[in-house]
Coordinates of C-alpha atoms and ligand atoms in Angstrom, one line a residue:
M1 CA 78.2 -33.7 -50.4
F2 CA 79.7 -35.3 -53.5
L3 CA 81.1 -38.8 -53.0
H4 CA 83.6 -40.1 -55.6
G5 CA 84.0 -43.7 -56.8
T6 CA 83.2 -46.3 -54.1
S7 CA 83.1 -43.8 -51.3
K8 CA 79.9 -43.9 -49.2
K9 CA 78.4 -43.3 -45.8
N10 CA 78.1 -46.5 -43.9
D11 CA 75.7 -47.7 -41.3
A12 CA 78.0 -46.6 -38.5
G13 CA 77.8 -43.0 -39.9
H14 CA 81.4 -43.2 -41.1
L15 CA 82.9 -42.5 -44.5
E16 CA 83.7 -45.8 -46.2
I17 CA 86.0 -46.2 -49.2
G18 CA 86.5 -49.4 -51.2
G19 CA 84.4 -51.2 -48.7
V20 CA 86.7 -50.2 -45.8
D21 CA 85.6 -47.9 -42.9
T22 CA 88.0 -44.9 -42.8
V23 CA 87.8 -44.8 -39.0
T24 CA 89.3 -48.3 -38.9
L25 CA 91.9 -47.2 -41.4
A26 CA 92.9 -44.3 -39.2
K27 CA 93.2 -46.6 -36.2
E28 CA 95.3 -49.2 -38.1
F29 CA 97.6 -46.9 -40.1
G30 CA 97.4 -43.6 -38.3
T31 CA 96.9 -40.1 -39.9
P32 CA 97.6 -38.2 -42.1
L33 CA 96.9 -41.1 -44.4
Y34 CA 96.4 -41.2 -48.2
I35 CA 93.7 -43.6 -49.2
Y36 CA 93.4 -44.7 -52.8
D37 CA 90.2 -46.2 -54.2
V38 CA 91.7 -48.9 -56.5
A39 CA 88.4 -49.7 -58.2
L40 CA 88.0 -46.1 -59.3
I41 CA 91.6 -46.1 -60.8
R42 CA 90.8 -49.3 -62.7
E43 CA 87.5 -47.9 -63.9
R44 CA 89.2 -44.7 -65.2
A45 CA 92.0 -46.7 -66.9
R46 CA 89.6 -49.0 -68.6
S47 CA 87.4 -46.3 -69.8
F48 CA 90.3 -44.5 -71.5
K49 CA 91.4 -47.7 -73.2
Q50 CA 87.8 -48.7 -74.1
A51 CA 87.1 -45.3 -75.7
F52 CA 90.0 -45.9 -78.2
E53 CA 88.9 -49.5 -78.8
N54 CA 85.3 -48.4 -79.5
M55 CA 86.7 -46.0 -82.1
G56 CA 88.9 -48.7 -83.7
V57 CA 92.0 -46.7 -83.2
K58 CA 95.4 -48.1 -82.2
A59 CA 96.4 -46.3 -79.1
Q60 CA 98.6 -46.2 -76.0
V61 CA 97.2 -44.7 -72.8
A62 CA 100.3 -43.8 -70.7
Y63 CA 99.8 -42.9 -67.1
A64 CA 101.6 -39.7 -66.3
S65 CA 103.3 -41.0 -63.2
K66 CA 104.3 -37.6 -61.8
A67 CA 100.7 -37.5 -60.5
F68 CA 101.5 -40.3 -58.1
S69 CA 104.3 -42.8 -58.4
S70 CA 105.0 -45.8 -56.2
I71 CA 105.9 -49.4 -56.8
A72 CA 102.4 -50.6 -56.1
M73 CA 100.8 -47.9 -58.3
F74 CA 103.0 -48.9 -61.2
Q75 CA 102.1 -52.5 -60.7
L76 CA 98.4 -51.6 -60.8
I77 CA 98.9 -49.6 -64.0
N78 CA 100.7 -52.6 -65.5
E79 CA 97.8 -54.9 -64.5
E80 CA 95.5 -52.5 -66.4
G81 CA 97.7 -52.7 -69.5
L82 CA 98.5 -49.0 -69.6
S83 CA 101.8 -47.5 -70.6
L84 CA 103.9 -45.2 -68.3
D85 CA 105.2 -41.7 -68.7
V86 CA 108.2 -41.0 -66.5
V87 CA 110.1 -37.7 -66.3
S88 CA 113.2 -38.5 -64.3
G89 CA 115.7 -41.2 -63.3
G90 CA 113.8 -41.6 -60.1
E91 CA 110.5 -42.3 -61.7
L92 CA 112.2 -44.6 -64.2
F93 CA 114.0 -46.4 -61.4
T94 CA 110.7 -46.9 -59.5
A95 CA 109.1 -48.2 -62.7
I96 CA 111.9 -50.7 -63.5
T97 CA 112.0 -51.9 -59.9
S98 CA 108.2 -52.4 -59.9
G99 CA 108.7 -54.8 -62.9
F100 CA 107.0 -52.5 -65.4
P101 CA 107.8 -53.6 -68.9
A102 CA 110.3 -51.1 -70.2
S103 CA 108.9 -51.3 -73.7
R104 CA 105.8 -49.4 -72.5
I105 CA 107.7 -46.7 -70.7
H106 CA 108.1 -43.2 -72.3
L107 CA 110.8 -41.0 -70.9
H108 CA 110.1 -37.3 -70.7
G109 CA 112.0 -34.3 -69.3
N110 CA 113.2 -30.9 -70.5
N111 CA 116.7 -31.5 -69.1
K112 CA 117.4 -35.2 -69.1
S113 CA 120.9 -35.9 -68.0
R114 CA 123.3 -38.2 -69.9
A115 CA 123.0 -40.7 -67.0
E116 CA 119.2 -40.6 -67.2
L117 CA 119.3 -41.2 -71.0
K118 CA 121.8 -44.0 -70.5
M119 CA 119.5 -45.6 -67.9
A120 CA 116.6 -45.4 -70.4
L121 CA 118.8 -47.0 -73.1
D122 CA 120.1 -49.7 -70.8
H123 CA 116.6 -50.8 -70.1
E124 CA 115.4 -50.2 -73.7
V125 CA 112.4 -48.0 -72.9
G126 CA 109.7 -47.8 -75.5
C127 CA 110.6 -44.2 -76.5
I128 CA 112.2 -41.0 -75.4
V129 CA 110.2 -37.8 -75.8
V130 CA 112.9 -35.4 -77.0
D131 CA 112.6 -31.8 -75.8
N132 CA 115.5 -29.8 -77.2
F133 CA 118.5 -29.7 -79.5
Y134 CA 121.0 -30.5 -76.8
E135 CA 119.1 -33.7 -76.2
I136 CA 119.1 -34.6 -79.9
E137 CA 122.9 -34.3 -79.8
L138 CA 123.2 -36.5 -76.7
I139 CA 121.0 -39.2 -78.1
D140 CA 122.7 -39.2 -81.4
E141 CA 126.0 -39.7 -79.6
L142 CA 124.6 -42.4 -77.3
S143 CA 123.1 -44.3 -80.2
K144 CA 126.6 -44.8 -81.5
E145 CA 127.7 -46.1 -78.1
Y146 CA 124.8 -48.5 -77.9
S147 CA 124.9 -49.3 -81.6
R148 CA 121.2 -49.2 -82.0
K149 CA 118.5 -46.9 -83.2
V150 CA 116.8 -44.9 -80.4
P151 CA 113.0 -44.5 -80.9
I152 CA 111.9 -41.0 -80.1
L153 CA 109.0 -38.6 -80.3
L154 CA 109.7 -34.9 -80.8
R155 CA 107.8 -32.7 -78.4
V156 CA 106.3 -29.5 -79.8
T157 CA 104.7 -26.5 -78.3
P158 CA 101.7 -26.0 -80.5
G159 CA 101.0 -22.4 -79.4
V160 CA 97.7 -23.3 -77.8
E161 CA 97.0 -21.7 -74.4
A162 CA 94.8 -23.9 -72.2
H163 CA 92.4 -22.0 -69.9
T164 CA 93.9 -23.1 -66.6
H165 CA 96.2 -21.9 -63.9
D166 CA 99.2 -20.1 -65.3
Y167 CA 101.8 -22.3 -63.6
I168 CA 100.4 -25.4 -65.3
T169 CA 100.0 -24.4 -68.9
T170 CA 102.8 -25.8 -71.1
G171 CA 101.4 -25.6 -74.6
Q172 CA 101.9 -21.9 -75.2
E173 CA 104.8 -20.9 -77.4
D174 CA 106.7 -19.1 -74.6
S175 CA 107.4 -22.3 -72.7
K176 CA 110.5 -24.1 -71.4
F177 CA 109.2 -27.3 -73.0
G178 CA 109.6 -28.6 -76.6
F179 CA 110.3 -27.2 -80.0
G180 CA 108.2 -24.3 -81.3
L181 CA 105.7 -25.7 -83.8
L182 CA 105.1 -22.3 -85.5
N183 CA 108.6 -20.7 -85.5
G184 CA 110.6 -23.2 -87.6
Q185 CA 112.3 -25.0 -84.7
I186 CA 110.5 -28.2 -85.2
E187 CA 111.5 -28.4 -88.9
Q188 CA 115.1 -27.8 -87.9
A189 CA 114.8 -30.6 -85.3
M190 CA 113.2 -33.0 -87.7
K191 CA 115.9 -32.4 -90.3
T192 CA 118.6 -33.2 -87.8
V193 CA 116.7 -36.3 -86.5
L194 CA 115.8 -37.6 -89.9
D195 CA 119.4 -37.3 -91.0
S196 CA 120.7 -39.1 -88.0
E197 CA 121.6 -42.8 -88.4
G198 CA 121.0 -43.5 -84.8
I199 CA 117.5 -42.0 -84.2
H200 CA 114.2 -43.4 -85.2
L201 CA 111.6 -40.7 -85.3
L202 CA 108.4 -42.5 -84.2
G203 CA 106.3 -39.3 -84.2
I204 CA 105.3 -36.1 -82.5
H205 CA 104.2 -35.2 -79.0
C206 CA 102.4 -32.2 -77.6
H207 CA 100.8 -31.4 -74.2
I208 CA 98.8 -28.2 -73.8
G209 CA 98.3 -28.0 -70.0
S210 CA 96.5 -29.4 -67.1
Q211 CA 93.1 -29.5 -65.4
I212 CA 91.4 -28.6 -68.7
F213 CA 87.6 -28.9 -68.9
D214 CA 86.8 -28.5 -72.6
T215 CA 88.0 -30.3 -75.7
A216 CA 88.5 -27.2 -77.9
G217 CA 92.2 -26.8 -76.9
F218 CA 93.0 -30.5 -77.6
V219 CA 91.2 -30.3 -80.9
L220 CA 93.0 -27.1 -81.9
A221 CA 96.4 -28.5 -80.9
A222 CA 95.6 -31.7 -83.0
E223 CA 94.6 -29.6 -85.9
R224 CA 97.8 -27.5 -85.7
V225 CA 100.0 -30.6 -85.5
F226 CA 98.3 -32.2 -88.5
E227 CA 98.5 -29.1 -90.6
K228 CA 102.3 -29.4 -90.1
I229 CA 102.2 -33.2 -90.7
N230 CA 100.6 -32.4 -94.1
A231 CA 103.5 -30.0 -94.8
W232 CA 106.1 -32.4 -93.7
K233 CA 104.7 -35.1 -96.0
E234 CA 105.9 -32.9 -98.9
E235 CA 109.0 -31.4 -97.3
F236 CA 110.5 -34.5 -95.7
S237 CA 108.4 -37.3 -97.2
Y238 CA 107.7 -38.1 -93.5
I239 CA 104.5 -39.4 -91.9
P240 CA 104.5 -40.0 -88.2
E241 CA 103.6 -43.5 -86.8
V242 CA 102.6 -42.0 -83.5
V243 CA 101.0 -38.7 -82.4
N244 CA 100.9 -38.2 -78.7
L245 CA 98.5 -35.5 -77.6
G246 CA 99.5 -35.4 -73.9
G247 CA 97.3 -35.3 -70.8
G248 CA 95.5 -32.6 -68.9
F249 CA 91.9 -33.8 -68.6
G250 CA 90.2 -32.0 -65.8
I251 CA 88.6 -33.5 -62.7
R252 CA 86.0 -32.5 -60.2
Y253 CA 87.7 -31.0 -57.1
T254 CA 84.7 -28.9 -56.0
K255 CA 81.2 -28.3 -57.2
E256 CA 82.5 -25.4 -59.4
D257 CA 84.4 -28.0 -61.5
E258 CA 82.5 -29.6 -64.4
P259 CA 84.7 -32.3 -66.0
L260 CA 83.8 -34.2 -69.1
P261 CA 83.9 -38.0 -69.1
A262 CA 87.2 -39.5 -70.2
T263 CA 85.5 -41.1 -73.2
Y264 CA 84.3 -37.7 -74.5
Y265 CA 87.8 -36.2 -74.5
V266 CA 89.0 -39.3 -76.4
E267 CA 86.1 -39.2 -78.9
Q268 CA 86.6 -35.6 -79.7
I269 CA 90.3 -35.9 -80.1
V270 CA 90.1 -39.0 -82.3
E271 CA 87.4 -37.5 -84.5
A272 CA 89.5 -34.4 -85.1
V273 CA 92.5 -36.5 -86.0
K274 CA 90.4 -38.8 -88.2
K275 CA 89.1 -35.9 -90.2
Q276 CA 92.6 -34.5 -90.8
V277 CA 93.9 -38.0 -91.7
D278 CA 91.1 -38.5 -94.2
D279 CA 91.6 -35.1 -95.8
M280 CA 95.3 -35.8 -96.1
G281 CA 94.8 -39.4 -97.3
I282 CA 97.5 -40.8 -95.0
T283 CA 97.4 -43.8 -92.7
M284 CA 96.0 -43.1 -89.2
P285 CA 98.9 -42.8 -86.8
E286 CA 98.7 -44.5 -83.4
I287 CA 97.2 -42.0 -80.9
W288 CA 98.8 -41.8 -77.5
I289 CA 97.6 -39.9 -74.5
E290 CA 99.1 -39.2 -71.1
P291 CA 96.5 -38.7 -68.4
G292 CA 97.8 -38.3 -64.8
R293 CA 95.3 -36.4 -62.7
S294 CA 92.2 -37.9 -64.4
L295 CA 93.4 -41.4 -63.5
V296 CA 94.2 -41.0 -59.9
G297 CA 93.0 -37.5 -58.7
D298 CA 89.6 -38.3 -57.4
A299 CA 90.6 -41.8 -56.4
G300 CA 92.7 -40.3 -53.6
T301 CA 91.4 -39.0 -50.2
T302 CA 93.6 -37.7 -47.4
L303 CA 92.5 -38.5 -43.8
Y304 CA 93.6 -36.2 -41.1
T305 CA 93.1 -36.0 -37.3
V306 CA 91.8 -32.7 -35.9
G307 CA 93.8 -31.1 -33.2
S308 CA 93.7 -27.5 -32.0
K309 CA 91.2 -24.8 -32.8
K310 CA 91.3 -21.1 -32.7
T311 CA 88.4 -18.7 -32.8
V312 CA 89.0 -15.2 -34.0
P313 CA 85.8 -13.5 -32.6
N314 CA 83.4 -12.3 -35.3
I315 CA 85.8 -13.4 -38.0
R316 CA 86.5 -17.1 -38.3
E317 CA 87.2 -20.4 -36.6
Y318 CA 90.5 -22.1 -37.5
V319 CA 90.6 -25.9 -37.1
A320 CA 94.1 -27.4 -37.3
I321 CA 94.8 -30.8 -38.6
D322 CA 97.9 -33.1 -38.3
G323 CA 99.2 -32.4 -41.8
G324 CA 99.1 -29.5 -44.3
M325 CA 101.3 -28.1 -47.0
S326 CA 103.9 -30.8 -46.3
D327 CA 101.4 -33.4 -47.7
N328 CA 99.4 -31.2 -50.0
I329 CA 101.1 -28.1 -51.3
R330 CA 98.5 -27.4 -54.0
P331 CA 96.4 -24.9 -52.0
A332 CA 99.5 -22.9 -51.2
L333 CA 101.0 -23.2 -54.6
Y334 CA 98.0 -22.9 -56.9
Q335 CA 95.2 -21.7 -54.6
A336 CA 93.7 -25.1 -55.3
K337 CA 90.3 -25.8 -53.7
Y338 CA 89.1 -29.0 -52.0
E339 CA 86.0 -30.4 -50.4
A340 CA 86.1 -32.3 -47.2
V341 CA 83.8 -34.1 -44.6
L342 CA 84.1 -35.3 -41.1
A343 CA 84.8 -39.0 -41.8
N344 CA 83.8 -40.2 -38.3
R345 CA 80.5 -38.2 -38.4
V346 CA 79.7 -38.1 -42.0
T347 CA 76.0 -38.3 -41.7
E348 CA 75.7 -35.3 -39.4
N349 CA 74.7 -31.9 -40.7
H350 CA 77.7 -30.1 -42.1
D351 CA 76.2 -26.7 -41.2
K352 CA 79.0 -24.8 -39.4
T353 CA 81.7 -23.0 -41.3
V354 CA 85.3 -23.4 -40.4
S355 CA 88.7 -23.0 -42.1
I356 CA 91.2 -25.8 -42.1
A357 CA 94.8 -24.9 -41.1
G358 CA 97.8 -27.1 -41.6
K359 CA 100.4 -27.5 -38.9
C360 CA 103.4 -26.0 -40.7
C361 CA 105.0 -22.8 -39.5
E362 CA 103.7 -20.6 -42.2
S363 CA 100.5 -18.5 -42.4
G364 CA 99.9 -19.6 -46.0
D365 CA 99.5 -23.2 -44.8
M366 CA 95.7 -23.2 -45.1
L367 CA 94.2 -26.3 -46.6
I368 CA 90.6 -25.2 -47.0
W369 CA 88.9 -21.8 -46.4
D370 CA 85.2 -21.7 -45.3
L371 CA 84.4 -25.4 -45.2
P372 CA 81.0 -26.5 -44.0
L373 CA 81.4 -29.1 -41.2
P374 CA 79.5 -30.2 -38.1
E375 CA 80.8 -28.8 -34.7
V376 CA 84.3 -30.1 -34.7
Q377 CA 86.3 -31.6 -31.8
A378 CA 89.8 -32.7 -31.3
K379 CA 90.3 -36.3 -32.5
D380 CA 87.6 -36.0 -35.2
L381 CA 88.7 -37.3 -38.6
L382 CA 88.7 -35.0 -41.6
A383 CA 88.6 -36.6 -45.0
V384 CA 89.8 -34.3 -47.8
F385 CA 88.7 -35.5 -51.2
C386 CA 90.5 -35.6 -54.6
T387 CA 94.0 -35.5 -53.3
G388 CA 95.2 -38.4 -55.4
A389 CA 97.1 -36.4 -58.0
Y390 CA 100.1 -34.3 -57.2
G391 CA 99.5 -34.7 -53.5
Y392 CA 101.9 -37.4 -52.3
S393 CA 104.1 -36.8 -55.3
M394 CA 104.7 -33.2 -54.3
A395 CA 104.8 -33.9 -50.5
N396 CA 107.8 -32.6 -48.7
N397 CA 109.5 -32.6 -45.3
Y398 CA 109.0 -28.9 -44.5
N399 CA 109.4 -28.4 -40.7
R400 CA 110.7 -32.0 -40.8
I401 CA 107.3 -33.4 -40.9
P402 CA 107.4 -37.1 -42.0
R403 CA 105.5 -37.9 -45.2
P404 CA 102.3 -39.8 -44.6
A405 CA 101.5 -43.5 -45.3
V406 CA 99.6 -44.5 -48.4
V407 CA 97.0 -47.4 -48.4
F408 CA 95.1 -48.9 -51.3
V409 CA 91.6 -50.1 -50.6
E410 CA 89.6 -52.4 -52.8
N411 CA 86.7 -54.9 -52.1
G412 CA 86.8 -54.4 -48.4
E413 CA 90.5 -54.8 -48.0
A414 CA 93.2 -52.3 -47.2
Q415 CA 96.9 -52.7 -48.2
L416 CA 99.7 -50.5 -47.1
V417 CA 101.6 -49.4 -50.2
I418 CA 103.9 -46.7 -48.8
K419 CA 105.1 -46.8 -45.2
R420 CA 104.8 -43.7 -43.1
E421 CA 108.2 -41.9 -42.8
S422 CA 109.7 -42.1 -39.4
Y423 CA 111.8 -39.5 -37.6
E424 CA 114.8 -41.9 -38.3
D425 CA 114.0 -41.7 -42.0
L426 CA 114.2 -38.0 -41.8
I427 CA 117.7 -37.9 -40.5
M428 CA 118.9 -40.9 -42.5
N429 CA 121.1 -38.8 -44.8
D430 CA 122.2 -36.3 -42.2
L431 CA 125.9 -36.3 -41.1
P432 CA 127.2 -34.8 -37.9
L433 CA 129.3 -31.8 -37.8
K434 CA 133.0 -32.6 -37.8
S435 CA 134.4 -32.3 -34.3
K436 CA 136.7 -29.3 -33.8
V437 CA 140.3 -30.3 -33.4
S438 CA 141.4 -28.9 -30.1
Q439 CA 143.9 -26.1 -30.4
G440 CA 147.2 -25.7 -28.6
Ligands
LLP501 N1 102.0 -35.2 -70.1 C1 102.9 -34.1 -69.9 C2 103.9 -33.9 -70.8 C3 102.8 -33.3 -68.7 O1 103.6 -32.3 -68.6 C4 101.8 -33.6 -67.8 C5 101.6 -32.8 -66.6 C6 100.9 -34.7 -68.0 C7 101.0 -35.4 -69.2 C8 99.8 -35.1 -67.1 O2 98.9 -34.0 -66.9 P1 97.5 -34.4 -66.1 O3 96.7 -35.3 -66.9 O4 97.9 -34.9 -64.8 O5 96.9 -33.0 -65.9 N2 101.6 -30.1 -60.2 C9 100.5 -29.5 -60.9 C10 100.3 -30.2 -62.2 C11 101.5 -30.2 -63.1 C12 101.3 -31.0 -64.4 C13 102.6 -31.2 -65.0 N3 102.5 -31.9 -66.3 C14 99.2 -29.7 -60.1 O6 99.3 -30.1 -58.9 O7 98.1 -29.3 -60.5

């Protein structure tokens, strides 16, 4: 069994995270419950920053907040001195409400509305990552309204396909994101932007995909971008101040996954960039990255209570838990795999094989197939590891199941950071049917 971060088996034979017994957490906060190991998030954040410092490169590490966003999470990221990537008015609103400094917020999105852009300009966010020609027009127009220059990055699709699940590759040329790097679109965009009085082109952005385990794709993307930068030096007399190479660093969900340490990704990327910069004889731009999953993924664990069981003779045993695709849609959507243990009997032999079913009314709501566990009973606690990224943030109310609570644990203390939804919360925006006017 692989234990992440501060997770360990304690003397009571229970799973403990951040110095807090998960059985106690279940009693206090109920299940399903998302538990975040704060020390592990801090460690990841620091190692990304440190890696750039060690290489003497000016950098911004922006947390891709789509992985998990909440007020407390943004405050934690701010404490660690990272920047923030937001992709919607909702994420931006959460960030501003949390007190996150707007100057370190980057606004993304392939279809930002005028209202979202205005919100970003009202708060003077650090930069807007521009995705398409329509957005350039909008920003140019808004810059006049605000009478100031808007700092932007232009997002390119570098034509690099990362080896990962199809749904989560975004760097290939046939993508809804960004300007084609190789088909002339980026030059057209640059021309428009450089001619605009109201736009300050800080630099270039690219992101090649998610859950990537090797550095070749990042290095290739960086090389492609810098080849272009070399050409733009002549064509536009333009040298970017910033090159943002996105996120996508893989993490270990199961023993099949072999991620590299954060520092290694950074070293390889920076070395590739340095080589290009030296060859071109230009000043080293700031390097920005946007890790999401690798900052919070393995810091998150979901705790469930076991309920019913069903044995299909000679085939399998289904064990149902009190959550499922409503709190973790990744198995249903991406065939994502997870590991799990019985949190209340973690030291016992996990030598039976069962399949973990969610409680939603859908056959596809299976959390884990063929999981080794001890003999399971109702009321046992199942801890599913590595649910910290794209778990809560993709949670939904299918079957009107309330979304779970979220706690942060650190140094033996637990803090509730998102309350469990109540049934009242679920119907909060519902309005009753208009009563029929009686006829005749
Ligand atoms: N930057 C950009 C522009 C992105 O589109 C993404 C992720 C990231 C950074 C962060 O990537 P990360 O470091 O977290 O891999 N829902 C999917 C993942 C979608 C990723 C979308 N973009 C999942 O559950 O696997």
